[in-house]
Short mmCIF file of C-alpha atoms (C1' of nucleotides) in Angstrom, two decimals:
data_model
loop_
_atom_site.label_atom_id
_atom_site.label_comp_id
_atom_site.label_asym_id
_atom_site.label_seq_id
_atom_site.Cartn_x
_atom_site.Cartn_y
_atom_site.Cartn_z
CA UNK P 27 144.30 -95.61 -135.28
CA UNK P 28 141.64 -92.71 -135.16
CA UNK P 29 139.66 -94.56 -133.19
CA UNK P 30 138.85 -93.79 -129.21
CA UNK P 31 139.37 -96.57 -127.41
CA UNK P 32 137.99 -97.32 -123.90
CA UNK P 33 139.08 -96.88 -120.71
CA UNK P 34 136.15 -98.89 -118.99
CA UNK P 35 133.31 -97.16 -118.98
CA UNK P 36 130.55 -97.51 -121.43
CA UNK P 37 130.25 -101.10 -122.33
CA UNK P 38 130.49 -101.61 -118.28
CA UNK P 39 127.18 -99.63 -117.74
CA UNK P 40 123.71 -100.97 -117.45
CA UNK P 41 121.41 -100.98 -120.50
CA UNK P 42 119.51 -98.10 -119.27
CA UNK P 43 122.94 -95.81 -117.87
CA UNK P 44 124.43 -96.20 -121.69
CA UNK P 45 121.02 -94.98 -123.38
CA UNK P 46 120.93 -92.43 -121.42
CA UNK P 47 124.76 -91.86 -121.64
CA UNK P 48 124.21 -91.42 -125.50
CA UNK P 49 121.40 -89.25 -125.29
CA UNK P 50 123.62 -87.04 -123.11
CA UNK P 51 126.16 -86.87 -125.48
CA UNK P 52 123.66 -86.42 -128.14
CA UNK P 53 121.66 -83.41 -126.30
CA UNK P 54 125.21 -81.50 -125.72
CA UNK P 55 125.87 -81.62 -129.43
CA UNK P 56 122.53 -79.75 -129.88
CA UNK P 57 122.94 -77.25 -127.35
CA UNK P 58 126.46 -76.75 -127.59
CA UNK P 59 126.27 -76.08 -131.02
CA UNK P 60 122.79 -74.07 -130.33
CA UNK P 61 124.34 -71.99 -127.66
CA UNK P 62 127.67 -72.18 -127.19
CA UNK P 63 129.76 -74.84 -125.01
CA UNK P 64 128.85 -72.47 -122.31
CA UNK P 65 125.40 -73.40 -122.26
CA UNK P 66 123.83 -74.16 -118.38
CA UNK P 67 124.24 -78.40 -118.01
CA UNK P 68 120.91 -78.17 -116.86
CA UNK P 69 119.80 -77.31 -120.56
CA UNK P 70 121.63 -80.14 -121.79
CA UNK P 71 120.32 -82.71 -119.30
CA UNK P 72 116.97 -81.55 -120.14
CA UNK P 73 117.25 -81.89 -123.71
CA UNK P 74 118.22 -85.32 -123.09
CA UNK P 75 115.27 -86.27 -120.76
CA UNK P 76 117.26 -86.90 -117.74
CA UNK P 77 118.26 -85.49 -114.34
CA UNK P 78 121.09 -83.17 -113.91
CA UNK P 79 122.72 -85.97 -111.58
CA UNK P 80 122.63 -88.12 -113.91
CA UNK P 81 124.70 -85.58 -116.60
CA UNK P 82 126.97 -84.90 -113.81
CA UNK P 83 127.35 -88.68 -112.65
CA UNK P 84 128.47 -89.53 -116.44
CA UNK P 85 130.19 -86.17 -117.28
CA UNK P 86 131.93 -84.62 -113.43
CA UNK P 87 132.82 -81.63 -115.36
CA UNK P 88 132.03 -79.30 -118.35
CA UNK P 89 134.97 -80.16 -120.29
CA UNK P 90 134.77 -84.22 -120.26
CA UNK P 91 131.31 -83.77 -121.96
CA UNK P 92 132.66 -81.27 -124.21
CA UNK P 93 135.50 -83.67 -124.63
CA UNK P 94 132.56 -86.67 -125.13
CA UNK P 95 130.94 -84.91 -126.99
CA UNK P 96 132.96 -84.01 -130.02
CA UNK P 97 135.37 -87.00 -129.68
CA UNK P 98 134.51 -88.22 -133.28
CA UNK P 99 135.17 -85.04 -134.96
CA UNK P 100 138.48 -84.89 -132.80
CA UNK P 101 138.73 -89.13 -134.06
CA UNK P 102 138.22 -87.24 -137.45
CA UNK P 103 141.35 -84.76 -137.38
CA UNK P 104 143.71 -87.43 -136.06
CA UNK P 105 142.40 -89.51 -139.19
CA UNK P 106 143.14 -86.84 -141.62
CA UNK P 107 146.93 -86.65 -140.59
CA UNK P 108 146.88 -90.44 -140.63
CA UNK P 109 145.41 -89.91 -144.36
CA UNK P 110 147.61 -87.31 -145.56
CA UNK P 111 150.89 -89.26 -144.93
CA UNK P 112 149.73 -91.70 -146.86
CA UNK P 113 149.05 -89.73 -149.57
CA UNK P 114 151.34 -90.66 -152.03
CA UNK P 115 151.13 -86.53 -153.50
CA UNK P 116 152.73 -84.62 -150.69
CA UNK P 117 150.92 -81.40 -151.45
CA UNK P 118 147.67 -83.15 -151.67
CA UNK P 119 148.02 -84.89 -148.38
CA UNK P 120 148.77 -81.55 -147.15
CA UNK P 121 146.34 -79.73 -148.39
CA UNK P 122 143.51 -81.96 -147.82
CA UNK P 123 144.78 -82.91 -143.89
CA UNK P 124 144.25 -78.04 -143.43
CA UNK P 125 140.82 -78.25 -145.47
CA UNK P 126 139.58 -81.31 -143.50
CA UNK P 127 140.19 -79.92 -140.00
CA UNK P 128 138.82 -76.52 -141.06
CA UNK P 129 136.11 -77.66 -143.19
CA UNK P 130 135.20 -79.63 -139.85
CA UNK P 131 135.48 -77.00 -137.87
CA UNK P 132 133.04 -75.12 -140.32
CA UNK P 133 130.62 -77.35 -140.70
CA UNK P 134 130.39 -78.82 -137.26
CA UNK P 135 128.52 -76.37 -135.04
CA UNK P 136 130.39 -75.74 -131.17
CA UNK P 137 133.44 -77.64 -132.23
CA UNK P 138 135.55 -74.67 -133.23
CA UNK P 139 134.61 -73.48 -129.84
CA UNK P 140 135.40 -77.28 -128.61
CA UNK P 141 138.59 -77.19 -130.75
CA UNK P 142 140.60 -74.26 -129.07
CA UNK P 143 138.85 -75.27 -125.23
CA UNK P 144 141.14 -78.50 -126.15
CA UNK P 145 144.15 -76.81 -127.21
CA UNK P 146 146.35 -76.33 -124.42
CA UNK P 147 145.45 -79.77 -123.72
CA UNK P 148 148.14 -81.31 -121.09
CA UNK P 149 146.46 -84.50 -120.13
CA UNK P 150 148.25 -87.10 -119.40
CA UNK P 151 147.30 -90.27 -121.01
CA UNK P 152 147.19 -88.11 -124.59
CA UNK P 153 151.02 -87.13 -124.43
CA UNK P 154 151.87 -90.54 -126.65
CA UNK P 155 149.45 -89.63 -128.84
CA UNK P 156 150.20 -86.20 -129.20
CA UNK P 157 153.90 -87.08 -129.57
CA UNK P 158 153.44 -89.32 -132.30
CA UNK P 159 150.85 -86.78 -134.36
CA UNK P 160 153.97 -84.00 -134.17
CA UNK P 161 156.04 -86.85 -135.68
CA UNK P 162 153.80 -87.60 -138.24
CA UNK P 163 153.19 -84.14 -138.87
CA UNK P 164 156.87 -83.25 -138.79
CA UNK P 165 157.21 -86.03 -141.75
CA UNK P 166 154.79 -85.01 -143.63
CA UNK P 167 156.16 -81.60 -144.02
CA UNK P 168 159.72 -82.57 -144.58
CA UNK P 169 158.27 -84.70 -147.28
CA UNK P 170 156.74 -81.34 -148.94
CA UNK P 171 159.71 -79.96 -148.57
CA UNK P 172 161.62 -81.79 -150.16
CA UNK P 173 159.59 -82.57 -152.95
CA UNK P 174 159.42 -78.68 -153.36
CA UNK P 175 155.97 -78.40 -152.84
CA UNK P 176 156.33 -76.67 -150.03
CA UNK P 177 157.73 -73.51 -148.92
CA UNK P 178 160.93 -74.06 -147.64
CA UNK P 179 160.48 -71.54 -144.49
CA UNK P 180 157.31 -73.39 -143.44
CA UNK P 181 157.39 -73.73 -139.85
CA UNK P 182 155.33 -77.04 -137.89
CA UNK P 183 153.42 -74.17 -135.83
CA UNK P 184 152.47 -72.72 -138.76
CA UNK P 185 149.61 -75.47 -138.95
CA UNK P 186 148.55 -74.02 -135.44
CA UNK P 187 148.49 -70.71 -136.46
CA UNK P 188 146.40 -71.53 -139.62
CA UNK P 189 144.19 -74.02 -137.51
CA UNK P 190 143.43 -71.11 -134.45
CA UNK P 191 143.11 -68.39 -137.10
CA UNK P 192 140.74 -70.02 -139.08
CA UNK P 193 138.67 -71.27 -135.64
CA UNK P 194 138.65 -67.57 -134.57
CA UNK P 195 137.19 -66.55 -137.92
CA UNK P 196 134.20 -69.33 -138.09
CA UNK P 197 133.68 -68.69 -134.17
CA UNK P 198 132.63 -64.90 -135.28
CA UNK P 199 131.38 -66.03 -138.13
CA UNK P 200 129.45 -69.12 -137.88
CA UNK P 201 127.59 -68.65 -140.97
CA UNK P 202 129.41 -67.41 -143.22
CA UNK P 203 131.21 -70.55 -145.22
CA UNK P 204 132.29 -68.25 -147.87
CA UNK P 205 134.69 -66.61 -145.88
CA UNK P 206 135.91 -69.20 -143.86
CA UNK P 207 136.80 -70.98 -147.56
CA UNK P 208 138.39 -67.66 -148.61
CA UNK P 209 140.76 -67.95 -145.84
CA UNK P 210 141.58 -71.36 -146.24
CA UNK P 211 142.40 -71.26 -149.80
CA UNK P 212 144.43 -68.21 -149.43
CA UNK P 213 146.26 -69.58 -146.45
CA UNK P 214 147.35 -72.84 -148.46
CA UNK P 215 148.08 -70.73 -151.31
CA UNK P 216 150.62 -69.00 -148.98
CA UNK P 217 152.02 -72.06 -148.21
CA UNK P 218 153.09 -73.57 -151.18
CA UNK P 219 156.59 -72.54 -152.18
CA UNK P 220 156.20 -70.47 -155.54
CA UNK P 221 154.62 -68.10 -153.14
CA UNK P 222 157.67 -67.40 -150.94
CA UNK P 223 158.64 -64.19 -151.91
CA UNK P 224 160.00 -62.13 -148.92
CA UNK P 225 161.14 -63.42 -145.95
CA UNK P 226 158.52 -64.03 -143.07
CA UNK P 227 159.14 -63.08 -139.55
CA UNK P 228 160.33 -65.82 -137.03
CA UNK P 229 158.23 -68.40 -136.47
CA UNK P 230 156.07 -69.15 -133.31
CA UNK P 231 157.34 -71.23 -130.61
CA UNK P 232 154.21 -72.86 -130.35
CA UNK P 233 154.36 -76.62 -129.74
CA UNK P 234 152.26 -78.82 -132.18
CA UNK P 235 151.86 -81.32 -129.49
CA UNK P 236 148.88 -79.17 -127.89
CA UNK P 237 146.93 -79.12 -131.43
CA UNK P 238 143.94 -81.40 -131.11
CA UNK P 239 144.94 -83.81 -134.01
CA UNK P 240 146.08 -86.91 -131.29
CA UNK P 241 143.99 -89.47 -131.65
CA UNK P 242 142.48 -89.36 -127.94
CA UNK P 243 140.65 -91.40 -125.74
CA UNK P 244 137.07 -90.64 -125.08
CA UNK P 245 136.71 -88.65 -120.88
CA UNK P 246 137.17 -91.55 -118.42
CA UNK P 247 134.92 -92.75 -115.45
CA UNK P 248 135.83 -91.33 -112.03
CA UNK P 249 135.38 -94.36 -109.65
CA UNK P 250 132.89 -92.95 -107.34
CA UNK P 251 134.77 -93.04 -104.25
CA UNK P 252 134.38 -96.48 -101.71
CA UNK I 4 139.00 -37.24 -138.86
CA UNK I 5 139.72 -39.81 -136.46
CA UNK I 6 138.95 -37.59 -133.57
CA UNK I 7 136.17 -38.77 -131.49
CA UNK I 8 133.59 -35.89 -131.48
CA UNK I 9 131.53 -35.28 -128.63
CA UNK I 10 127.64 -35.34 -128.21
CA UNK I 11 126.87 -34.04 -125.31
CA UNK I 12 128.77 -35.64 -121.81
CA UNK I 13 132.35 -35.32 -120.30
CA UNK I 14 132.94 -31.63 -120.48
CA UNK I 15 129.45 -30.98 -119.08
CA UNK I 16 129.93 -33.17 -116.04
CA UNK I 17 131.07 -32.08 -112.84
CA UNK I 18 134.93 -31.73 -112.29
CA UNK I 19 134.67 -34.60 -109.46
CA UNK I 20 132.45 -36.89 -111.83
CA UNK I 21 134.74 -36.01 -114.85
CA UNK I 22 137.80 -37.28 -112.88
CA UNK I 23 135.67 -40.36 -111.73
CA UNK I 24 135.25 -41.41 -115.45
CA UNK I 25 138.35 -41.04 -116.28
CA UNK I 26 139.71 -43.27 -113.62
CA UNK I 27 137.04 -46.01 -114.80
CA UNK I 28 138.01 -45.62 -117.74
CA UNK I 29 141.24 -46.66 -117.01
CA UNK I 30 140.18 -49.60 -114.28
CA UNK I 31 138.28 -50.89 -117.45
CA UNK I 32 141.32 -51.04 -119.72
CA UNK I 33 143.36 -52.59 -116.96
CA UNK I 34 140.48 -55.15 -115.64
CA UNK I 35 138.81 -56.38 -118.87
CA UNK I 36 143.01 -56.60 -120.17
CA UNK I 37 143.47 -59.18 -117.48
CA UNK I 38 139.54 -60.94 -116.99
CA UNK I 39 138.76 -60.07 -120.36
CA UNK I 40 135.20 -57.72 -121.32
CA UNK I 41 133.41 -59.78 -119.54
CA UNK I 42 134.94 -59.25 -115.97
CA UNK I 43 132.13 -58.32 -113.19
CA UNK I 44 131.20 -54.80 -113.68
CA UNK I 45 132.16 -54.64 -109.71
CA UNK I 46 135.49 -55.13 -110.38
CA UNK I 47 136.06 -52.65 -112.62
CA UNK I 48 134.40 -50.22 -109.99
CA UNK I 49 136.25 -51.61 -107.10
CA UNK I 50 139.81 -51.44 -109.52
CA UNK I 51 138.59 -47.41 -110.05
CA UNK I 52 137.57 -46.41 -106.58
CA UNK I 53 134.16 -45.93 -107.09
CA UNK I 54 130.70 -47.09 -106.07
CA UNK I 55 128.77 -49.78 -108.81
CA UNK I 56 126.21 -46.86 -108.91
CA UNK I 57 128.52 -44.92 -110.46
CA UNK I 58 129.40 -46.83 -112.77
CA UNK I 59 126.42 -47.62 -114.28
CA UNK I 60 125.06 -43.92 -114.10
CA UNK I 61 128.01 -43.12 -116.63
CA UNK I 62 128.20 -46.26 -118.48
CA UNK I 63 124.65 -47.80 -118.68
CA UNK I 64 125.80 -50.97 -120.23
CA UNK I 65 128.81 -53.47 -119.88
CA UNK I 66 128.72 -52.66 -124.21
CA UNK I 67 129.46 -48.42 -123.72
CA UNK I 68 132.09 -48.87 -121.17
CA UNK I 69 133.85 -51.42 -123.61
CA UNK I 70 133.45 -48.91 -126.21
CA UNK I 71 133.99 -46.45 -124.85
CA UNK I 72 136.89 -48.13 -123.09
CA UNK I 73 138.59 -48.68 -126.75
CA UNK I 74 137.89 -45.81 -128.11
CA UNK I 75 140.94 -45.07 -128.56
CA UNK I 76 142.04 -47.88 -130.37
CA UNK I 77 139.33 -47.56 -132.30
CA UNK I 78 140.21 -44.20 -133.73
CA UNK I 79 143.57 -45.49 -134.33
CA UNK I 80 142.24 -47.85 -136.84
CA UNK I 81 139.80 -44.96 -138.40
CA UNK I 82 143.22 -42.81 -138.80
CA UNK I 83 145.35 -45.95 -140.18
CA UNK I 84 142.27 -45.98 -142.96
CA UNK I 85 142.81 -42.51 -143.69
CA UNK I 86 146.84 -42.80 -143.67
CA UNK I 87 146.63 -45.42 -146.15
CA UNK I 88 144.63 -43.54 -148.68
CA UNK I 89 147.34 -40.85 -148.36
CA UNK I 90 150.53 -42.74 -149.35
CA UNK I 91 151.57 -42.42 -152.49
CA UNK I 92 152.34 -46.27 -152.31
CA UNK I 93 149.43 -48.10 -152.72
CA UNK I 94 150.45 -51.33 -151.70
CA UNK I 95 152.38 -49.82 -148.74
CA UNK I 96 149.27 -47.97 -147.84
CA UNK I 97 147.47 -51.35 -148.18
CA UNK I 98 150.30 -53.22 -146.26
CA UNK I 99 150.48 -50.31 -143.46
CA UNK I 100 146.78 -50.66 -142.69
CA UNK I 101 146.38 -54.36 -142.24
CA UNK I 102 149.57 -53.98 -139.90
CA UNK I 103 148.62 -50.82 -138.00
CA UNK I 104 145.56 -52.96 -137.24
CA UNK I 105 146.84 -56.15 -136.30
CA UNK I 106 149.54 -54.76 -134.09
CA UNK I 107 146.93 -53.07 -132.27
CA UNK I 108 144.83 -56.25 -132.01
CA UNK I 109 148.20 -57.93 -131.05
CA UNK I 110 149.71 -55.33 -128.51
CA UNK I 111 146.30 -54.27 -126.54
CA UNK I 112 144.60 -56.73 -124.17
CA UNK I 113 141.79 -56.46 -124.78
CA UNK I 114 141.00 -54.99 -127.79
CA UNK I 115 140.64 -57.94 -129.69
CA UNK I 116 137.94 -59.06 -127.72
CA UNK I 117 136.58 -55.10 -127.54
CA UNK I 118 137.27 -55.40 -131.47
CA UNK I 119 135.07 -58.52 -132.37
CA UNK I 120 132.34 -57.45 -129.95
CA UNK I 121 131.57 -54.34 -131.86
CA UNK I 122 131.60 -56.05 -135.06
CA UNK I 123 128.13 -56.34 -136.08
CA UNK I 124 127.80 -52.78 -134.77
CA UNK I 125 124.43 -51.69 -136.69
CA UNK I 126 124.51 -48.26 -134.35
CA UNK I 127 122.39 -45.67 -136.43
CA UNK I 128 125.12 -42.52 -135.08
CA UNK I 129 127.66 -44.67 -136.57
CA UNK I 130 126.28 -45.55 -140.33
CA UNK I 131 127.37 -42.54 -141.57
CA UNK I 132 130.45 -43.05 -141.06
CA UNK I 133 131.28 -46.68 -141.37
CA UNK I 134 129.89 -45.96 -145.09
CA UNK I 135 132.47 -43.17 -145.41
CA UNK I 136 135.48 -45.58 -144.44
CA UNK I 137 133.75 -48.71 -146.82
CA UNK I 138 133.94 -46.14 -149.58
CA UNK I 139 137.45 -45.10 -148.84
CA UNK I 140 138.70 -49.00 -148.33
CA UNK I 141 137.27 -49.75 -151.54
CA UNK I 142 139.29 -46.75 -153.39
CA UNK I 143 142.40 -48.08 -151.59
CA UNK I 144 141.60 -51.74 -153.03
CA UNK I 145 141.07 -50.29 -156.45
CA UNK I 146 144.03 -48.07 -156.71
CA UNK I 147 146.07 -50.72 -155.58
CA UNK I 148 144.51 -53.20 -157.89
CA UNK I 149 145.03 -51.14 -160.79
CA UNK I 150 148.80 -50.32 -159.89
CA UNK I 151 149.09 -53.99 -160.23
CA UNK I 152 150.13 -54.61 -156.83
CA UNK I 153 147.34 -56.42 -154.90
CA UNK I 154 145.79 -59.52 -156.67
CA UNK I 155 142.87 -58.66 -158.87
CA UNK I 156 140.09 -60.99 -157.10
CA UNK I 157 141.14 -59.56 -153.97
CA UNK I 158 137.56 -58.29 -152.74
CA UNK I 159 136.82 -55.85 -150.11
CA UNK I 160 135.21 -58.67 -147.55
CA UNK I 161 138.78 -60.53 -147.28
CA UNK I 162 139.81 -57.19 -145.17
CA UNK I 163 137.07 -58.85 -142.43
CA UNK I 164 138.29 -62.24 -143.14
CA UNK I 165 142.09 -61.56 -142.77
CA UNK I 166 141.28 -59.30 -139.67
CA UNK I 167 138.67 -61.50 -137.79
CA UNK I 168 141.01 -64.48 -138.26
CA UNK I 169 143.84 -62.55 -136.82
CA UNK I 170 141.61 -61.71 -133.98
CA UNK I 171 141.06 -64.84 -133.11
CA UNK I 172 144.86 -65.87 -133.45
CA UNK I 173 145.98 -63.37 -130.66
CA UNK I 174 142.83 -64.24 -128.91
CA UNK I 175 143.42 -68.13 -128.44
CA UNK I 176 146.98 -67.09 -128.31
CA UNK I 177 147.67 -63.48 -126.37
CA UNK I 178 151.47 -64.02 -125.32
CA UNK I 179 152.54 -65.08 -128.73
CA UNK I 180 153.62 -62.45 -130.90
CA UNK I 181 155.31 -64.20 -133.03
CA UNK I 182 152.21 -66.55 -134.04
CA UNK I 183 150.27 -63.36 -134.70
CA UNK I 184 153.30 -61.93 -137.09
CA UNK I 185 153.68 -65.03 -138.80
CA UNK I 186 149.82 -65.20 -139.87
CA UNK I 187 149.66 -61.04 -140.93
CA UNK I 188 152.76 -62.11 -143.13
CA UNK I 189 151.11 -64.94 -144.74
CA UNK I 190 148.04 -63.03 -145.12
CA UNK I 191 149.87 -60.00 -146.65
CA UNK I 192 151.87 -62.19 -148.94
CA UNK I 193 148.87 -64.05 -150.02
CA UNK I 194 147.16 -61.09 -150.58
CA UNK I 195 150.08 -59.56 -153.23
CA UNK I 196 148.97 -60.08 -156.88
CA UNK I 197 152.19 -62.45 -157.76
CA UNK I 198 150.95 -64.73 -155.15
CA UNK I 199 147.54 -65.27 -157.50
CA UNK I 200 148.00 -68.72 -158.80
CA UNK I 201 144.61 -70.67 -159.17
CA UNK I 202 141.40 -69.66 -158.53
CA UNK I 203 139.92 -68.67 -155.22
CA UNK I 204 136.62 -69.29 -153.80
CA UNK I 205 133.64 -67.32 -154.10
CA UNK I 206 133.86 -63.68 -152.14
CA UNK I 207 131.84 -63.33 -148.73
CA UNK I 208 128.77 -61.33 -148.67
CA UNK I 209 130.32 -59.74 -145.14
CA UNK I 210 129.98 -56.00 -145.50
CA UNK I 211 132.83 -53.90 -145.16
CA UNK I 212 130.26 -51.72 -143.33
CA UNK I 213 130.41 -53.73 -139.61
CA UNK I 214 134.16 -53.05 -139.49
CA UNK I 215 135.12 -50.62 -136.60
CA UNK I 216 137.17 -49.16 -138.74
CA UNK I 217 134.74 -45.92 -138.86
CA UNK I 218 135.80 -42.97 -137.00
CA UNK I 219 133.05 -43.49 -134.27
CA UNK I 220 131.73 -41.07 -131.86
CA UNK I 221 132.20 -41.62 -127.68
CA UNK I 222 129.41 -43.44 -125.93
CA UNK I 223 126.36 -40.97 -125.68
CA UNK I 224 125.49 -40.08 -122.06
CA UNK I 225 121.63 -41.28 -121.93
CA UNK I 226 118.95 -38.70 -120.37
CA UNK I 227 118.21 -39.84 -116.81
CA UNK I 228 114.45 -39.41 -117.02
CA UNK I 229 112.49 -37.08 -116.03
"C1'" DG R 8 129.22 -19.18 -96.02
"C1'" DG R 9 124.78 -20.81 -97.87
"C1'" DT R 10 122.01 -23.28 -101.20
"C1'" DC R 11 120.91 -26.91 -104.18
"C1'" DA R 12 121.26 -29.97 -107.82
"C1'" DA R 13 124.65 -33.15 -109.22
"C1'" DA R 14 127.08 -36.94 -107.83
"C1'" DT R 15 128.16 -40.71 -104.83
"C1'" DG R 16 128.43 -45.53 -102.66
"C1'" DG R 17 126.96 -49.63 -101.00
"C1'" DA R 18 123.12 -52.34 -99.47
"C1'" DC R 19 119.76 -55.11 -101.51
"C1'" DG R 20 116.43 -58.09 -104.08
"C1'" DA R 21 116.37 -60.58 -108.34
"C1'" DT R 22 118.20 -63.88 -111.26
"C1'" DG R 23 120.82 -67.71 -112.99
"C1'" DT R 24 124.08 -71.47 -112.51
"C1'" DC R 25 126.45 -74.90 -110.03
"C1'" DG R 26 127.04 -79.46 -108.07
"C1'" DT R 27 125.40 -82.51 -104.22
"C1'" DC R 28 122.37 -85.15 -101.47
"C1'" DC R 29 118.98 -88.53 -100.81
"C1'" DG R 30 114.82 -91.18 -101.22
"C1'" DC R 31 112.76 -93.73 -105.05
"C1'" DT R 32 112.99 -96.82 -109.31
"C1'" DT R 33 114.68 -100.34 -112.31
"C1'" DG R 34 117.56 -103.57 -114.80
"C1'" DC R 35 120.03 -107.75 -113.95
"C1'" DC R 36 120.96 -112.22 -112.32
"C1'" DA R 37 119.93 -116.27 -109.68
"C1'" DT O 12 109.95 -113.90 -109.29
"C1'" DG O 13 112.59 -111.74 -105.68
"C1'" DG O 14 116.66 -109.22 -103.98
"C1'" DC O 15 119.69 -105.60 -104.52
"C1'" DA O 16 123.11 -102.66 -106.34
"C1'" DA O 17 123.23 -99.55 -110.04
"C1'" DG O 18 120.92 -95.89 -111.66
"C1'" DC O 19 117.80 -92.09 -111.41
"C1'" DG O 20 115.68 -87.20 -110.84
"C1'" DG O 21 114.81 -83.02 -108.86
"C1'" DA O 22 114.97 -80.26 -104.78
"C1'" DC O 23 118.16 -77.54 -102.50
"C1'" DG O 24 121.84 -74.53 -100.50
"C1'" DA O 25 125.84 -72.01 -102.08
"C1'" DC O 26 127.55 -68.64 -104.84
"C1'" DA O 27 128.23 -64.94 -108.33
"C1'" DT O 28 126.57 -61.11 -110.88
"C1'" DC O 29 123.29 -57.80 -112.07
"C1'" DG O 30 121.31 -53.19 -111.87
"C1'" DT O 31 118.41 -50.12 -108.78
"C1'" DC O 32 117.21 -47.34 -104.91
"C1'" DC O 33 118.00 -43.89 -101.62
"C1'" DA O 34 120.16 -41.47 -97.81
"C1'" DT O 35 124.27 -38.76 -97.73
"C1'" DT O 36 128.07 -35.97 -99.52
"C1'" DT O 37 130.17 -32.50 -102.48
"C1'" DG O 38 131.22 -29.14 -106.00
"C1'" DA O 39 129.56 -24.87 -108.33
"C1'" DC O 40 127.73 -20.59 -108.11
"C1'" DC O 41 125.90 -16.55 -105.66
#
DNA sequence: GGTCAAATGGACGATGTCGTCCGCTTGCCA
DNA sequence: TGGCAAGCGGACGACATCGTCCATTTGACC
């Protein structure tokens, strides 16, 4: 279910265009994570020992290599949700689907940066997806819930808060792992329902669909034009 | 104590140049509020009426007209600091601060990004005082820890975490108030000492020290040489 | 009103990034 | 092994932003 599947590209290409394709992807991982996913394409077709037609033939814009680029770790975070429901402890599938995604997002130089580029992500061919990861996510915290696990005032967006909060922090803080565990443990600690004590304030009317955890579909090929 | 004290500029300059920084001042707050801080510095001088020369003569670099842009905001924080230590109630004077700073994150465009820029702000003017408000945070924590209110392996460095993270919730998110409540209610909550179940993760090393919450002096009007 | 230093504005050269165009190369298949 | 379409690279023109320079204007003070 994680897994990207293909459009057409890819296997389609000569031997040559799909070495190079993966050195492309593999370059941008660098220098994303070296300088931001900002960095000049020029660096990253450098890095990977081609011409900058050739990055822009594969990848017509900044955001399908970005996409490309961190596609497993986004494969990864639609895994984890996959994982947690089937988790027969509802907490622990909980838990463990926050401290994947944000130990990811640690760990994983540029994708924290990739993460939130992705967020308001409307595309198209990712609404099933998406759809069906708010479903799964929806299930998995009734099932909390219910088991008591859970805070009862829990909201779905919650998860995006958490998720966007904890990006911002490793974004300012890229090296600092201690902090960005510090706010994950006391965010799920917040969570669980012996810690509802007051009320909380309404909850956002954010949409879980636009969270990154849909298993997606790597950046298709533009047919270059007849 | 949260006043901004004055070096040297603004009430030496000229009564037309005086106005003139006022009103780019204000272009700044409006233009970086919409294009964020980094919005062409031509804009901002177009928005205030005034030549790029100008500009740059009173605010040499893109950082001192941010800073100096916030100022404001950042004195608000320095006085929330202070405000704390003065209630009686030390977990209301805890609670106030994180809130007085958050809504300001959440409420001013701008300032979040203004707020994470000036983070690791090593300025020498400044050390004196950023140590004054690390010694005063760490009072509040202790008084509040030994009322029995706020958890006792709350440490200093989780003010950074809790207020970076929240930076970069209203960042990724700047219409949704709601989100941004949500997370500084968690956070608070989590923060409480009934909410200390298990154990939490090691401290960060951050330093309290690189937190503009330091009464902080305007930008200093350089020299032109000669 | 006259003087002068302070202040001004916008033109300008420098720099960096983008994305395309086009002549050359190379893998693939017969 | 030869033909050719797919693939390639880097030069190039367009564009945006930077920060300075300098001829001109203007406020302050006598």
């Amino acid at each position: 279910m994680g897994e990207s599947s293909r459009i057409a590209g890819q296997d389609s290409l000569r031997a040559d265009a799909r070495r190079n394709r993966r050195r492309i992807l593999s370059a941008a991982r660098v220098v994303f994570a070296e300088h931001g996913i900002n960095a000049p394409m020029a660096t990253v077709a450098r890095r990977a020992g081609v011409g900058v037609a050739t990055l822009y033939r594969r990848f017509p814009t900044r955001d399908a290599l970005v996409r490309a680029a961190f596609a497993h770790q986004m494969d990864t975070c639609a895994r984890a949700l996959t994982e947690a429901l089937a988790d027969p402890d509802p907490w622990q599938g909980f838990q463990r689907l926050v401290e994947t995604v944000c130990e990811l997002q640690r760990e994983e130089r540029g994708f924290p940066a990739a993460f939130v580029a992705a967020f308001p992500d409307s595309t198209r061919e990712h609404a099933r997806a998406r759809e069906q990861a708010e479903q799964d996510f929806m299930t998995l915290v009734r099932r909390a819930q219910a088991a008591g696990v859970l805070r009862a005032d829990f909201h779905p967006s919650d998860l995006a808060v958490a998720l966007l909060s904890h990006c911002g922090l490793v974004t300012a803080l890229p090296d600092d792992r201690a902090a960005s565990r510090r706010l994950v443990a006391y965010l799920l600690q917040s969570f669980r329902a012996e810690a509802a004590h007051g009320a909380l304030p309404a909850p956002s009317a954010l949409s879980l669909r636009s969270l990154p955890l849909a298993a997606h579909d790597s950046q298709r090929q533009r047919s270059s034009g007849a």
